[in-house]
Short mmCIF file of C-alpha atoms and ligand atoms in Angstrom, two decimals:
data_model
loop_
_atom_site.label_atom_id
_atom_site.label_comp_id
_atom_site.label_asym_id
_atom_site.label_seq_id
_atom_site.Cartn_x
_atom_site.Cartn_y
_atom_site.Cartn_z
CA UNK A 1 1.92 -28.72 -7.06
CA UNK A 2 -1.02 -26.41 -6.40
CA UNK A 3 -2.74 -27.52 -9.58
CA UNK A 4 -6.06 -26.09 -8.52
CA UNK A 5 -4.77 -22.60 -7.89
CA UNK A 6 -5.66 -19.95 -10.53
CA UNK A 7 -3.45 -20.20 -13.61
CA UNK A 8 -3.39 -16.77 -15.21
CA UNK A 9 -3.80 -13.75 -13.02
CA UNK A 10 -4.58 -10.26 -14.34
CA UNK A 11 -4.27 -8.46 -11.01
CA UNK A 12 -4.52 -9.28 -7.31
CA UNK A 13 -4.92 -7.38 -4.07
CA UNK A 14 -2.97 -8.12 -0.88
CA UNK A 15 -4.44 -6.59 2.23
CA UNK A 16 -4.30 -6.92 5.99
CA UNK A 17 -3.38 -5.03 9.15
CA UNK A 18 -0.21 -3.00 9.11
CA UNK A 19 2.54 -5.36 10.31
CA UNK A 20 0.54 -8.52 9.53
CA UNK A 21 3.28 -9.80 7.22
CA UNK A 22 2.05 -8.81 3.76
CA UNK A 23 5.40 -8.53 2.00
CA UNK A 24 6.40 -12.22 1.97
CA UNK A 25 2.93 -13.06 0.56
CA UNK A 26 3.24 -10.36 -2.10
CA UNK A 27 6.61 -11.88 -3.02
CA UNK A 28 4.91 -15.27 -3.55
CA UNK A 29 2.37 -13.79 -5.97
CA UNK A 30 4.98 -11.75 -7.82
CA UNK A 31 7.06 -14.86 -8.24
CA UNK A 32 4.33 -17.37 -8.99
CA UNK A 33 2.32 -15.27 -11.47
CA UNK A 34 5.02 -12.99 -12.83
CA UNK A 35 3.34 -9.84 -11.47
CA UNK A 36 4.65 -6.46 -10.33
CA UNK A 37 4.07 -4.93 -6.91
CA UNK A 38 2.09 -1.68 -7.01
CA UNK A 39 2.38 0.02 -3.62
CA UNK A 40 0.56 3.20 -2.67
CA UNK A 41 3.71 4.33 -0.88
CA UNK A 42 5.73 4.02 -4.10
CA UNK A 43 3.04 5.80 -6.10
CA UNK A 44 3.08 8.76 -3.71
CA UNK A 45 6.86 8.94 -3.65
CA UNK A 46 6.99 8.86 -7.44
CA UNK A 47 4.51 11.73 -7.92
CA UNK A 48 6.00 13.82 -5.10
CA UNK A 49 9.40 13.41 -6.73
CA UNK A 50 8.00 14.71 -10.03
CA UNK A 51 6.44 17.69 -8.27
CA UNK A 52 9.69 18.49 -6.48
CA UNK A 53 11.77 18.18 -9.63
CA UNK A 54 9.40 20.53 -11.40
CA UNK A 55 10.34 23.08 -8.76
CA UNK A 56 7.29 25.31 -9.03
CA UNK A 57 8.22 28.78 -7.79
CA UNK A 58 4.73 29.98 -6.93
CA UNK A 59 2.69 29.24 -3.82
CA UNK A 60 0.82 25.94 -4.25
CA UNK A 61 -1.97 27.05 -1.95
CA UNK A 62 -3.07 29.12 -4.98
CA UNK A 63 -4.15 25.85 -6.55
CA UNK A 64 -6.65 25.29 -3.73
CA UNK A 65 -10.05 26.94 -3.56
CA UNK A 66 -10.85 27.46 0.12
CA UNK A 67 -14.48 28.25 -0.46
CA UNK A 68 -15.16 25.15 -2.56
CA UNK A 69 -12.81 23.06 -0.42
CA UNK A 70 -11.30 21.58 -3.53
CA UNK A 71 -8.58 22.26 -6.06
CA UNK A 72 -9.30 24.70 -8.87
CA UNK A 73 -9.84 22.97 -12.21
CA UNK A 74 -6.90 21.19 -13.83
CA UNK A 75 -7.11 23.71 -16.67
CA UNK A 76 -6.61 26.58 -14.22
CA UNK A 77 -3.81 24.71 -12.49
CA UNK A 78 -1.91 24.21 -15.75
CA UNK A 79 -2.30 27.91 -16.54
CA UNK A 80 -0.90 28.87 -13.12
CA UNK A 81 2.04 26.47 -13.18
CA UNK A 82 2.79 26.61 -16.90
CA UNK A 83 2.49 22.93 -17.82
CA UNK A 84 -0.29 20.51 -18.75
CA UNK A 85 1.65 17.44 -17.67
CA UNK A 86 -0.71 15.22 -15.68
CA UNK A 87 2.06 13.76 -13.50
CA UNK A 88 3.15 17.19 -12.31
CA UNK A 89 -0.39 18.39 -11.62
CA UNK A 90 -1.11 15.21 -9.62
CA UNK A 91 2.22 15.52 -7.83
CA UNK A 92 1.47 19.06 -6.75
CA UNK A 93 -1.97 18.03 -5.52
CA UNK A 94 -0.42 15.31 -3.36
CA UNK A 95 2.28 17.69 -2.20
CA UNK A 96 -0.34 20.18 -1.08
CA UNK A 97 -1.58 17.72 1.56
CA UNK A 98 1.75 16.15 2.46
CA UNK A 99 3.45 19.53 3.02
CA UNK A 100 0.68 20.49 5.42
CA UNK A 101 0.81 17.13 7.20
CA UNK A 102 -2.84 16.76 6.28
CA UNK A 103 -4.64 13.52 5.65
CA UNK A 104 -4.81 12.85 1.89
CA UNK A 105 -8.49 12.54 0.88
CA UNK A 106 -9.68 9.44 -0.97
CA UNK A 107 -10.39 11.25 -4.24
CA UNK A 108 -6.77 12.37 -4.50
CA UNK A 109 -5.44 8.90 -3.66
CA UNK A 110 -7.84 7.53 -6.27
CA UNK A 111 -6.56 9.93 -8.94
CA UNK A 112 -2.93 9.09 -8.22
CA UNK A 113 -3.64 5.39 -8.20
CA UNK A 114 -5.64 5.44 -11.43
CA UNK A 115 -3.02 7.44 -13.28
CA UNK A 116 -0.23 5.10 -12.19
CA UNK A 117 -2.22 1.93 -12.82
CA UNK A 118 -3.09 3.23 -16.30
CA UNK A 119 0.63 3.46 -17.09
CA UNK A 120 0.74 -0.27 -16.32
CA UNK A 121 -2.20 -0.89 -18.72
CA UNK A 122 -4.22 -2.09 -15.71
CA UNK A 123 -2.48 -5.44 -15.93
CA UNK A 124 -0.11 -7.73 -14.03
CA UNK A 125 -0.09 -5.89 -10.72
CA UNK A 126 -0.31 -6.87 -7.07
CA UNK A 127 -2.10 -3.95 -5.42
CA UNK A 128 -0.50 -3.24 -2.07
CA UNK A 129 -2.03 -0.59 0.21
CA UNK A 130 -4.90 0.09 -2.19
CA UNK A 131 -7.84 0.08 -1.79
CA UNK A 132 -7.70 0.93 1.91
CA UNK A 133 -11.17 2.41 2.38
CA UNK A 134 -14.71 1.74 1.22
CA UNK A 135 -14.69 4.76 -1.12
CA UNK A 136 -11.45 3.62 -2.70
CA UNK A 137 -12.93 0.14 -3.26
CA UNK A 138 -16.01 1.61 -4.94
CA UNK A 139 -13.82 3.69 -7.18
CA UNK A 140 -11.73 0.65 -8.09
CA UNK A 141 -14.86 -1.25 -9.15
CA UNK A 142 -15.96 1.70 -11.25
CA UNK A 143 -12.73 1.86 -13.22
CA UNK A 144 -12.63 -1.94 -13.42
CA UNK A 145 -15.88 -1.81 -15.35
CA UNK A 146 -14.88 1.15 -17.52
CA UNK A 147 -11.37 -0.01 -18.37
CA UNK A 148 -12.24 -3.69 -18.60
CA UNK A 149 -9.65 -5.31 -16.37
CA UNK A 150 -9.95 -8.06 -13.74
CA UNK A 151 -8.95 -8.37 -10.13
CA UNK A 152 -8.77 -12.13 -9.78
CA UNK A 153 -8.64 -12.40 -6.00
CA UNK A 154 -7.84 -10.71 -2.71
CA UNK A 155 -5.25 -12.22 -0.37
CA UNK A 156 -6.12 -11.23 3.19
CA UNK A 157 -3.10 -11.76 5.45
CA UNK A 158 -4.55 -12.39 8.90
CA UNK A 159 -2.72 -11.82 12.15
CA UNK A 160 -3.67 -10.99 15.74
CA UNK A 161 -3.04 -7.57 17.27
CA UNK A 162 -0.91 -9.22 19.99
CA UNK A 163 1.40 -10.92 17.49
CA UNK A 164 1.74 -7.74 15.46
CA UNK A 165 2.56 -5.64 18.50
CA UNK A 166 5.13 -8.15 19.71
CA UNK A 167 6.77 -8.26 16.28
CA UNK A 168 6.93 -4.54 15.71
CA UNK A 169 7.68 -3.10 19.16
CA UNK A 170 10.78 -5.26 19.48
CA UNK A 171 11.94 -4.53 15.94
CA UNK A 172 15.23 -2.69 15.57
CA UNK A 173 16.90 -1.46 12.44
CA UNK A 174 20.46 -0.53 11.48
CA UNK A 175 20.53 3.12 10.38
CA UNK A 176 23.48 2.39 8.08
CA UNK A 177 22.70 -0.79 6.16
CA UNK A 178 18.97 -1.13 6.95
CA UNK A 179 19.27 -4.66 8.36
CA UNK A 180 16.25 -5.53 10.52
CA UNK A 181 16.67 -7.18 13.93
CA UNK A 182 14.23 -8.42 16.56
CA UNK A 183 15.20 -8.16 20.23
CA UNK A 184 13.87 -11.65 20.92
CA UNK A 185 14.17 -13.66 17.69
CA UNK A 186 17.18 -12.12 15.98
CA UNK A 187 18.87 -9.76 18.44
CA UNK A 188 21.67 -7.34 17.53
CA UNK A 189 25.05 -7.78 19.27
CA UNK A 190 25.19 -5.62 22.41
CA UNK A 191 22.71 -3.28 20.73
CA UNK A 192 24.90 -2.97 17.62
CA UNK A 193 24.46 -4.10 14.02
CA UNK A 194 26.40 -7.32 13.37
CA UNK A 195 27.50 -6.02 9.97
CA UNK A 196 28.35 -2.39 10.65
CA UNK A 197 28.88 -2.22 14.42
CA UNK A 198 26.69 0.89 14.77
CA UNK A 199 23.88 1.22 17.33
CA UNK A 200 20.57 -0.12 16.05
CA UNK A 201 17.54 2.11 16.38
CA UNK A 202 13.78 1.78 16.72
CA UNK A 203 11.83 3.30 13.82
CA UNK A 204 9.58 6.11 14.98
CA UNK A 205 6.63 4.19 13.46
CA UNK A 206 7.29 1.14 15.61
CA UNK A 207 6.10 2.44 18.98
CA UNK A 208 3.14 0.67 20.59
CA UNK A 209 1.02 3.84 20.43
CA UNK A 210 1.51 4.24 16.69
CA UNK A 211 0.95 0.56 16.02
CA UNK A 212 -2.30 0.60 17.99
CA UNK A 213 -3.53 3.59 16.03
CA UNK A 214 -2.79 1.81 12.74
CA UNK A 215 -4.61 -1.29 14.00
CA UNK A 216 -7.60 0.82 14.86
CA UNK A 217 -7.56 2.39 11.42
CA UNK A 218 -7.73 -1.11 9.96
CA UNK A 219 -10.88 -1.88 11.98
CA UNK A 220 -12.56 1.41 11.09
CA UNK A 221 -11.66 1.79 7.44
CA UNK A 222 -10.16 -1.29 5.89
CA UNK A 223 -12.49 -3.87 7.44
CA UNK A 224 -15.61 -2.29 5.84
CA UNK A 225 -13.69 -2.10 2.54
CA UNK A 226 -12.92 -5.82 2.77
CA UNK A 227 -16.50 -6.74 3.60
CA UNK A 228 -17.74 -4.81 0.59
CA UNK A 229 -15.12 -5.92 -1.91
CA UNK A 230 -15.22 -9.49 -0.58
CA UNK A 231 -18.79 -9.77 -1.86
CA UNK A 232 -17.56 -9.05 -5.42
CA UNK A 233 -14.08 -10.60 -5.56
CA UNK A 234 -12.99 -13.95 -4.05
CA UNK A 235 -10.98 -13.66 -0.84
CA UNK A 236 -8.22 -16.06 0.26
CA UNK A 237 -7.56 -15.78 3.99
CA UNK A 238 -3.91 -16.51 4.61
CA UNK A 239 -2.20 -16.83 8.02
CA UNK A 240 0.29 -14.05 8.75
CA UNK A 241 1.88 -16.02 11.56
CA UNK A 242 3.58 -19.34 10.80
CA UNK A 243 5.15 -21.56 13.48
CA UNK A 244 7.97 -22.25 11.09
CA UNK A 245 8.68 -19.29 8.86
CA UNK A 246 10.40 -20.66 5.76
CA UNK A 247 9.95 -19.61 2.09
CA UNK A 248 8.38 -23.03 1.38
CA UNK A 249 5.88 -22.67 4.20
CA UNK A 250 4.93 -19.14 3.16
CA UNK A 251 4.34 -20.26 -0.41
CA UNK A 252 2.32 -23.28 0.71
CA UNK A 253 0.18 -21.17 3.03
CA UNK A 254 -0.71 -18.83 0.17
CA UNK A 255 -1.12 -21.28 -2.69
CA UNK A 256 -3.14 -23.83 -0.74
CA UNK A 257 -5.67 -21.09 0.12
CA UNK A 258 -5.80 -19.96 -3.51
CA UNK A 259 -6.64 -23.53 -4.46
CA UNK A 260 -9.83 -23.29 -2.41
CA UNK A 261 -11.19 -20.29 -4.31
ZN1 ZN B 1 24.27 -2.37 9.59
#
């Protein structure tokens, strides 16, 4: 089966609109090629955890130079906080933006990503949530050349805005066990989790307004990234919506597109 699909894969990217259905396709690649999932969300959580455990007593706004609109040098940062550990310095940089509810700039995301990817020897990863912008994609190509690794292909999970909105707005989740329901396709029992009997809730990210803003961000930022990177790395366009959603069909829909590359 799928004899014409790539055999050995160094790294791959899975991208698409938020809510398009990336996770089941990531699972296929992880399984088929023995890869690990490298999510930007996980990277951030891991560095923020290190920063919080370090428990720096000083004010982290001291690490920021208002006039230059950038952090002071890493050397100065280590002097102020009393450690040279890269993970902690990166963690504090991320924390600076997250604490203020500010948008994390690309160069910080790039630094965090590179440092984490380096720990994995730049091998055997499915990149999830990175790159998300044109600048991130350019940075990825730069380090690809310097560090001599490959990104074999991009899997673009395609789905319509309408389908995504329908899927996410009607999604409900059990606050106790985390089980996910859908009001139409897999409804809870009288509004309660079938396992725990507690009221299911709607995640605050699953409102139509928030979904629409994420969809717009895809058009503005991720689409140009895809157009650029797609001219350098082969792209497999994979359907995010399947009439019959079974593990076999998901696998087939991914692997048959990879065969065409
Ligand atoms: Zn439950």
